[in-house]
GROMACS .gro file of C-alpha atoms in nm:
model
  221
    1UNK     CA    1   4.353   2.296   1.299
    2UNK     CA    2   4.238   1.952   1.190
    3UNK     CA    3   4.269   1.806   0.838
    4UNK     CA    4   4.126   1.611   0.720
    5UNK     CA    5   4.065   1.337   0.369
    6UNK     CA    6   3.799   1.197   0.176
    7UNK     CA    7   3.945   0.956  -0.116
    8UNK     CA    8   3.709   0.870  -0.378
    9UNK     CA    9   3.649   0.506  -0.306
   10UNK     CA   10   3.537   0.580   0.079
   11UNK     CA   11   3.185   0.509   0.147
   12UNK     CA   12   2.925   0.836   0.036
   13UNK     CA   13   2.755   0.987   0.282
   14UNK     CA   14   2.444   1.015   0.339
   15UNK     CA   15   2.297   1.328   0.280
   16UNK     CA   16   1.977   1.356   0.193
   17UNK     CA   17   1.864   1.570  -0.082
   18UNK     CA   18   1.820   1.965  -0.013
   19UNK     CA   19   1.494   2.120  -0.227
   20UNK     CA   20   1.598   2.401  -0.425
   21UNK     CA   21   1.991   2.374  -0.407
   22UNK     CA   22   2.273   2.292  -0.711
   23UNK     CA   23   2.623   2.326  -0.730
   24UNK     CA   24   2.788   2.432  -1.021
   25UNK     CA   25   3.164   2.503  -1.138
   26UNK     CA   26   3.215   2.832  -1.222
   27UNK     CA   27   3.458   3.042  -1.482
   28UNK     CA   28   3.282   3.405  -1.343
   29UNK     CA   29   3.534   3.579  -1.215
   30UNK     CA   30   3.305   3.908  -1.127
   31UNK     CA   31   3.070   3.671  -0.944
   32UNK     CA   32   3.360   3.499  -0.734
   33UNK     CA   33   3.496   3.873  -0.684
   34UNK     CA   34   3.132   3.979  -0.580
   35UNK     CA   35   3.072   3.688  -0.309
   36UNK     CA   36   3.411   3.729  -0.145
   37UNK     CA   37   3.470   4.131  -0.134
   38UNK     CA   38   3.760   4.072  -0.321
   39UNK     CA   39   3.893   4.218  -0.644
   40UNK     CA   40   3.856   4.035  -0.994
   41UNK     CA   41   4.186   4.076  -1.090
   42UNK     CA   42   4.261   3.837  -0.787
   43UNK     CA   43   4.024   3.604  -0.926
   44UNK     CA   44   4.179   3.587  -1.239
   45UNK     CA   45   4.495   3.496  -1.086
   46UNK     CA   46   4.336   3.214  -0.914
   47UNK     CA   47   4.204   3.053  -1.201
   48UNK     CA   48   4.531   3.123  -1.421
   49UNK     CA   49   4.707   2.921  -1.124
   50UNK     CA   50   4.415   2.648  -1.211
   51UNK     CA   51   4.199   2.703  -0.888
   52UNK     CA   52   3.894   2.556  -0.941
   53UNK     CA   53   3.565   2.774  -0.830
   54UNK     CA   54   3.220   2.603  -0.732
   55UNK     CA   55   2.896   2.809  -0.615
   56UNK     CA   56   2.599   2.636  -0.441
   57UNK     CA   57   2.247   2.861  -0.521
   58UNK     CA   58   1.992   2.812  -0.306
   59UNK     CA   59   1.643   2.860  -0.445
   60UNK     CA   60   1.835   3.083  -0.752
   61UNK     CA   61   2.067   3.292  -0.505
   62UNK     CA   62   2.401   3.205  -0.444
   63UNK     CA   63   2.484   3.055  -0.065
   64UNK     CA   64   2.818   2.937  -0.024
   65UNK     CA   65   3.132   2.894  -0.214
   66UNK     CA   66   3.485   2.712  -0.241
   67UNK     CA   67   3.772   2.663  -0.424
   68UNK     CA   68   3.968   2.332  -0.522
   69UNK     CA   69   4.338   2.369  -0.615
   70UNK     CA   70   4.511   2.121  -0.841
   71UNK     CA   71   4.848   2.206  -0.861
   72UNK     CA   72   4.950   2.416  -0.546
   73UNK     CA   73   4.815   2.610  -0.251
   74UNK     CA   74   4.907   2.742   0.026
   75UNK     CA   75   4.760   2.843   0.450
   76UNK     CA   76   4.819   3.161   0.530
   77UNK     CA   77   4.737   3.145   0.893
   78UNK     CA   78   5.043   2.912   0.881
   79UNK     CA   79   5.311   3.066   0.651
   80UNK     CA   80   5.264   2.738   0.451
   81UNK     CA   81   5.281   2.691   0.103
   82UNK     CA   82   5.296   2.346  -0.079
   83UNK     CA   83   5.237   2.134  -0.392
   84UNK     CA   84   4.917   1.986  -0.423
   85UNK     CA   85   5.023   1.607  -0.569
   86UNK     CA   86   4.898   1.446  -0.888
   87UNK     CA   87   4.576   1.253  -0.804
   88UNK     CA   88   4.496   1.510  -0.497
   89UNK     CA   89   4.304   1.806  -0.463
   90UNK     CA   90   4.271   2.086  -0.186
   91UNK     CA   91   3.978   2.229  -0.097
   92UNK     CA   92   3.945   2.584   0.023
   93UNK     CA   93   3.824   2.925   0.138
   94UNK     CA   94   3.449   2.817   0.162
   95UNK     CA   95   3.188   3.048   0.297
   96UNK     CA   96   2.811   3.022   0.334
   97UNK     CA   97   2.678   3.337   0.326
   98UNK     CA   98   2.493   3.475   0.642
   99UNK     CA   99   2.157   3.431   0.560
  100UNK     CA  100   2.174   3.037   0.396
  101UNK     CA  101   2.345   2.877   0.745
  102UNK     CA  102   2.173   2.594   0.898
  103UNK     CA  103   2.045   2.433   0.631
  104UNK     CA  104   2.337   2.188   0.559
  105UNK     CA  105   2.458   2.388   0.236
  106UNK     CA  106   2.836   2.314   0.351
  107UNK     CA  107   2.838   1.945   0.359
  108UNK     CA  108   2.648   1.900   0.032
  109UNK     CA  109   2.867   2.136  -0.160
  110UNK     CA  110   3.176   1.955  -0.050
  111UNK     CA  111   3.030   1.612  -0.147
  112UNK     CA  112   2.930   1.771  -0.502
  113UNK     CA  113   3.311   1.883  -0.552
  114UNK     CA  114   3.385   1.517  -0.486
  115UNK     CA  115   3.183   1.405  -0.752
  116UNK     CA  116   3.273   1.684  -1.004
  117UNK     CA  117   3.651   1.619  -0.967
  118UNK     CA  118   3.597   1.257  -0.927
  119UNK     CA  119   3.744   1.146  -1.302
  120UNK     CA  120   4.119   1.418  -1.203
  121UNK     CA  121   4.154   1.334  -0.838
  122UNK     CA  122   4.126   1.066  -0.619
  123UNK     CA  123   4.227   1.178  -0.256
  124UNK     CA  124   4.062   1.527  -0.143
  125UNK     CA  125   4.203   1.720   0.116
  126UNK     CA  126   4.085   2.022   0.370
  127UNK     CA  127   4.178   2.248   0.651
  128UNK     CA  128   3.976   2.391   0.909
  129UNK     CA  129   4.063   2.589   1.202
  130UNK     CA  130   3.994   2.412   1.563
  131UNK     CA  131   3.803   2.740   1.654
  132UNK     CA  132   3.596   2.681   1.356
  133UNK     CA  133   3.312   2.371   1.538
  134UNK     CA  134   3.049   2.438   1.258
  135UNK     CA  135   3.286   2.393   1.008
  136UNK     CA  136   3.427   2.086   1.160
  137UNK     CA  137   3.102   1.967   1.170
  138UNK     CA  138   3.026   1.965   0.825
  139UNK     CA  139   3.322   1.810   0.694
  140UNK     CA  140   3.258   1.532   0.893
  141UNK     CA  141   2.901   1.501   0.751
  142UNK     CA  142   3.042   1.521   0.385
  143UNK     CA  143   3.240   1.193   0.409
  144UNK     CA  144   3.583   1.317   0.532
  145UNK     CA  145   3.812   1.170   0.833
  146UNK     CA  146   4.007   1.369   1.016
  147UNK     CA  147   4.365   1.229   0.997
  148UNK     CA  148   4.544   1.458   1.180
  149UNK     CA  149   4.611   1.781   1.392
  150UNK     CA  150   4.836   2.126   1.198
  151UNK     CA  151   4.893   2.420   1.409
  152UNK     CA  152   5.093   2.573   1.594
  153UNK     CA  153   5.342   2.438   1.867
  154UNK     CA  154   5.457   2.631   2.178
  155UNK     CA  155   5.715   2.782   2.005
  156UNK     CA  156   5.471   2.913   1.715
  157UNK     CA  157   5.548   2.657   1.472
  158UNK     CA  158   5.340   2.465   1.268
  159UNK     CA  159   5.359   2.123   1.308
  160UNK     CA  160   5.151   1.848   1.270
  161UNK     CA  161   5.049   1.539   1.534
  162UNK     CA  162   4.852   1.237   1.431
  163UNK     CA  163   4.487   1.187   1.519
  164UNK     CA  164   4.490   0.817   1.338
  165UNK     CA  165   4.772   0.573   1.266
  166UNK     CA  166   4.939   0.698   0.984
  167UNK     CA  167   4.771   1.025   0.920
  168UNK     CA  168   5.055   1.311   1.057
  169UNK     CA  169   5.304   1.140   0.815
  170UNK     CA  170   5.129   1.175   0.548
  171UNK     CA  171   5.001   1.529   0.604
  172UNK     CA  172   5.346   1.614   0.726
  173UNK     CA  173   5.499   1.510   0.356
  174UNK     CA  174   5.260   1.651   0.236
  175UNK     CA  175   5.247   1.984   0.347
  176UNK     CA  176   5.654   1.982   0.440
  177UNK     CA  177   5.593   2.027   0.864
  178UNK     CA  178   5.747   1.877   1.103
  179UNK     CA  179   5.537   1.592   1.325
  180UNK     CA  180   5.520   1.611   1.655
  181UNK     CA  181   5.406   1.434   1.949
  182UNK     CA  182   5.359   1.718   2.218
  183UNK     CA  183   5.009   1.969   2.229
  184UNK     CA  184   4.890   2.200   1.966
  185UNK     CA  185   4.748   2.518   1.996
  186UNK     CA  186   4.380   2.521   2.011
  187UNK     CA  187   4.303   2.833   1.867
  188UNK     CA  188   4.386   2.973   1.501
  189UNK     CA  189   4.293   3.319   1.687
  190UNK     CA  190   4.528   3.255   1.976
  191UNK     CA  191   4.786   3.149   1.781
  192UNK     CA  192   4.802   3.407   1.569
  193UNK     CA  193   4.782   3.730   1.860
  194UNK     CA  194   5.095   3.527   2.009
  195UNK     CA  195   4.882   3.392   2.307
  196UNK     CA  196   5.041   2.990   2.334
  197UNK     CA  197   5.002   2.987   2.730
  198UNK     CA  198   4.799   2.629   2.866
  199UNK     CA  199   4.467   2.778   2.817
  200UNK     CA  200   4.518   2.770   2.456
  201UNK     CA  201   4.664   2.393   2.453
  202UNK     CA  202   4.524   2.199   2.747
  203UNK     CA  203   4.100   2.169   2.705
  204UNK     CA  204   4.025   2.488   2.786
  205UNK     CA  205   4.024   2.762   2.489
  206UNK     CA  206   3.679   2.894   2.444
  207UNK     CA  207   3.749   3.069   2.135
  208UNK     CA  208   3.439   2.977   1.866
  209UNK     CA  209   3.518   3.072   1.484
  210UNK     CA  210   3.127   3.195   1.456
  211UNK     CA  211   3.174   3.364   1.767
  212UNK     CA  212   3.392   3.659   1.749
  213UNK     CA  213   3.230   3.815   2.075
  214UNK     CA  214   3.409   3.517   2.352
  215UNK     CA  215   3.711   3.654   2.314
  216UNK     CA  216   4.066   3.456   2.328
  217UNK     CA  217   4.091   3.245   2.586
  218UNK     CA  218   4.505   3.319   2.613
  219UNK     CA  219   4.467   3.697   2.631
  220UNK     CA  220   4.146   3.662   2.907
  221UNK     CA  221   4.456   3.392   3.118
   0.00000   0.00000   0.00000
C-alpha cells in the first residue's frame, strides 16, 4: 500500500470547482453511524479519542466521508498502531457512497480537510491499499506525493520501501516498521488470505479494490 503526504506549504491543486458540493466537519455521531453501518457508540469513541469527522453533500445528500486523527491511529490490515505526531494528521476510512463516484468527490474532500486543519497541522498523511487504483488516483489529484511503499514482505510483515529519497525513513519512524529494500506485496487482498507467491510481488497481481469479482491473483497461481 502506498502512502503518501501533502504538507501545507506544497503547491494546491488544481481542482476546479464541483456545482452543488460542500464539505463540512461534523460532531453527528448518528449520521457518521448511519453512512458507515456502524454503531454510534463506536462513533462516540472515535471522537472521545479526538478523530475528526468530515462529510461532503452533494446537491443536499451526503456522498463521501473521512476521518482525520490527531493524536493516534492505527491500520488494521497491518496490525499497526502508532502515534500521530504534533503538527501531523492522518487521514482515514473515506468512502464515497455508490451512487456519487465519478464525479471527483474524493479529491476535493481531501483538499477541503487540508484547508480545515490547516491552522493544527502542517504535514497530512494517508494510506491506501495498492489494490485500491481509484483511490490512488485521487490522492494524487488532491495534492499528495506518494513517498513510499507499506505492506507486507514475503514473510507477512509489514515493512516499508522508499518510492522517493527520503520517504521510507520517515514513514518507517513514523509508523515504527522496519524499511526494506526487497518487493512488497501487491495486494492488501492477497496479503491478507496468506497468498505472498511472485504473482502477488512481481507486476502481475490483478486484484482491483472496486473489483471484487477478478479474484486474487495468488490463489488463481
Amino acid at each position: 500500500m502506498p502512502i503518501a503526504a501533502r504538507h501545507i506549504k506544497d503547491p494546491l491543486p488544481q481542482l476546479a470547482p464541483l456545482a452543488g458540493l460542500r464539505v463540512e466537519r461534523t460532531f453527528d455521531a448518528a449520521l457518521m453511524g448511519q453512512l458507515q453501518g456502524r454503531r454510534v457508540d463506536e462513533m462516540l469513541e472515535r471522537f472521545g479519542y479526538g478523530h475528526r469527522a468530515f462529510v461532503a453533500w452533494h446537491d443536499g445528500a451526503p456522498a463521501a466521508f473521512g476521518w482525520a486523527a490527531m493524536t493516534g491511529a492505527s491500520i488494521g490490515e497491518l496490525g499497526i498502531q502508532f502515534e500521530v505526531t504534533e503538527g501531523d494528521a492522518y487521514l482515514w476510512n473515506f468512502v464515497t457512497l455508490p451512487a456519487f463516484r465519478g464525479l471527483g468527490i474524493y479529491p476535493r474532500l481531501l483538499d477541503a480537510i487540508v484547508t480545515a486543519l490547516g491552522a493544527e497541522a502542517e504535514r497530512f498523511w494517508i494510506v491506501y491499499a495498492p489494490e485500491n487504483h481509484a483511490s490512488g488516483a485521487g490522492i494524487r489529484r488532491a495534492g499528495f506525493t506518494n513517498l513510499a511503499e507499506l505492506s507486507f514482505d514475503d514473510d507477512g510483515r509489514a515493512a516499508v520501501r522508499a518510492l522517493i529519497p527520503g520517504g521510507a525513513t520517515a514513514v518507517g519512524q513514523m509508523l515504527g516498521v522496519t524499511e526494506t529494500s526487497g518487493d512488497l506485496s501487491l495486494c492488501w487482498r492477497c496479503a491478507r488470505e496468506g497468498n505472498f507467491d511472485a504473482a502477488c510481488v512481481s507486476g502481475r497481481c490483478s486484484c482491483d479494490y472496486q473489483r471484487k469479482e477478478l479474484g486474487c491473483a495468488g490463489a488463481a497461481g
